[in-house]
GROMACS .gro file of C-alpha atoms in nm:
model
  111
    1MET     CA    1  -1.114  -0.605   1.448
    2PHE     CA    2  -1.146  -0.559   1.075
    3GLY     CA    3  -0.961  -0.377   0.804
    4LYS     CA    4  -0.630  -0.421   0.632
    5GLY     CA    5  -0.281  -0.314   0.716
    6ARG     CA    6  -0.163  -0.125   1.018
    7GLN     CA    7  -0.357  -0.063   1.335
    8GLU     CA    8  -0.431   0.296   1.227
    9ALA     CA    9  -0.646   0.163   0.943
   10ARG     CA   10  -0.864  -0.076   1.144
   11CYS     CA   11  -1.184  -0.049   1.339
   12THR     CA   12  -1.369  -0.275   1.578
   13GLU     CA   13  -1.726  -0.373   1.639
   14ASN     CA   14  -1.801  -0.381   2.010
   15VAL     CA   15  -2.106  -0.576   2.121
   16TYR     CA   16  -2.269  -0.514   2.457
   17LEU     CA   17  -2.365  -0.828   2.647
   18HIS     CA   18  -2.577  -0.679   2.925
   19PRO     CA   19  -2.943  -0.780   2.875
   20ASP     CA   20  -3.059  -0.417   2.897
   21LEU     CA   21  -2.839  -0.333   2.599
   22LYS     CA   22  -2.923  -0.634   2.381
   23GLY     CA   23  -2.852  -0.563   2.016
   24LEU     CA   24  -2.649  -0.249   2.079
   25THR     CA   25  -2.323  -0.233   1.888
   26GLU     CA   26  -2.057   0.033   1.869
   27PHE     CA   27  -1.797   0.086   1.600
   28GLN     CA   28  -1.474   0.265   1.677
   29THR     CA   29  -1.132   0.320   1.538
   30VAL     CA   30  -0.857   0.109   1.689
   31HIS     CA   31  -0.599   0.387   1.697
   32GLY     CA   32  -0.784   0.623   1.928
   33SER     CA   33  -0.881   0.985   1.883
   34ALA     CA   34  -0.548   1.135   1.763
   35ASP     CA   35  -0.609   1.448   1.971
   36ASP     CA   36  -0.249   1.561   1.927
   37ILE     CA   37  -0.296   1.613   1.552
   38GLU     CA   38  -0.666   1.705   1.545
   39GLY     CA   39  -0.743   1.993   1.314
   40LEU     CA   40  -0.411   1.975   1.129
   41GLY     CA   41  -0.531   1.761   0.837
   42LYS     CA   42  -0.293   1.482   0.936
   43VAL     CA   43  -0.534   1.228   1.086
   44ASN     CA   44  -0.564   0.904   0.892
   45PRO     CA   45  -0.941   0.866   0.826
   46THR     CA   46  -0.925   0.507   0.699
   47ALA     CA   47  -1.058   0.339   1.013
   48THR     CA   48  -1.335   0.597   1.048
   49LEU     CA   49  -1.438   0.540   0.685
   50ARG     CA   50  -1.446   0.165   0.750
   51ALA     CA   51  -1.656   0.213   1.063
   52ALA     CA   52  -1.899   0.439   0.874
   53ALA     CA   53  -1.938   0.176   0.601
   54ALA     CA   54  -2.003  -0.095   0.861
   55ILE     CA   55  -2.270   0.118   1.026
   56LEU     CA   56  -2.436   0.186   0.690
   57GLU     CA   57  -2.436  -0.181   0.598
   58GLN     CA   58  -2.552  -0.319   0.932
   59HIS     CA   59  -2.791  -0.050   1.050
   60ALA     CA   60  -2.905   0.144   0.744
   61HIS     CA   61  -2.944  -0.164   0.522
   62CYS     CA   62  -2.696  -0.039   0.262
   63GLU     CA   63  -2.592  -0.380   0.135
   64GLY     CA   64  -2.238  -0.385   0.003
   65ALA     CA   65  -2.122  -0.067   0.178
   66VAL     CA   66  -1.824  -0.240   0.339
   67GLY     CA   67  -1.709  -0.396   0.012
   68THR     CA   68  -1.754  -0.069  -0.172
   69MET     CA   69  -1.549   0.116   0.088
   70GLU     CA   70  -1.274  -0.146   0.071
   71HIS     CA   71  -1.266  -0.102  -0.307
   72ALA     CA   72  -1.237   0.275  -0.266
   73LEU     CA   73  -0.956   0.243  -0.012
   74ASP     CA   74  -0.770   0.003  -0.242
   75VAL     CA   75  -0.799   0.254  -0.527
   76LEU     CA   76  -0.670   0.534  -0.303
   77LYS     CA   77  -0.373   0.325  -0.196
   78GLU     CA   78  -0.293   0.239  -0.559
   79LYS     CA   79  -0.307   0.609  -0.650
   80GLY     CA   80  -0.099   0.711  -0.348
   81VAL     CA   81  -0.378   0.916  -0.194
   82VAL     CA   82  -0.288   0.837   0.166
   83THR     CA   83  -0.183   1.029   0.475
   84ALA     CA   84   0.173   1.072   0.600
   85ASP     CA   85   0.153   0.775   0.839
   86GLN     CA   86   0.105   0.557   0.529
   87ASN     CA   87   0.397   0.721   0.346
   88GLY     CA   88   0.178   0.966   0.156
   89ASN     CA   89   0.127   1.340   0.159
   90SER     CA   90  -0.252   1.371   0.135
   91SER     CA   91  -0.452   1.549   0.401
   92THR     CA   92  -0.740   1.396   0.593
   93SER     CA   93  -0.996   1.581   0.383
   94GLU     CA   94  -0.822   1.489   0.056
   95VAL     CA   95  -0.842   1.119   0.147
   96VAL     CA   96  -1.209   1.146   0.246
   97ASP     CA   97  -1.301   1.350  -0.062
   98MET     CA   98  -1.125   1.108  -0.296
   99ALA     CA   99  -1.284   0.806  -0.124
  100LEU     CA  100  -1.629   0.958  -0.175
  101GLU     CA  101  -1.546   1.036  -0.537
  102VAL     CA  102  -1.430   0.678  -0.602
  103ILE     CA  103  -1.740   0.538  -0.430
  104GLY     CA  104  -1.962   0.759  -0.647
  105ARG     CA  105  -1.795   0.640  -0.967
  106TYR     CA  106  -1.803   0.277  -0.848
  107VAL     CA  107  -2.173   0.288  -0.760
  108LEU     CA  108  -2.249   0.448  -1.097
  109LYS     CA  109  -2.038   0.175  -1.264
  110GLU     CA  110  -1.793   0.430  -1.402
  111GLU     CA  111  -1.501   0.250  -1.240
   0.00000   0.00000   0.00000
């Protein structure tokens, strides 16, 4: 399990041990699917963003993706751009959009 803070913000890397599935890994959020609030803009996307960064780094050879995502999530937390479960008032899409914006500025060395 990796990530900071509460369970809702973490993801796991699951490794399959069966010989037929050698090398197969799966990333998933720890908190589950949040079906009860799906489509309402209330889902905390932090764990999903972390999982996406891990996939990019490990399988798409995007070195530093995890560190860059952690930087972006730290910036969002500092700015208060978080969902209600983290004592904020930002929607799911606002958090994702801001994370992508911060990553863009960080990669371009503007931040």
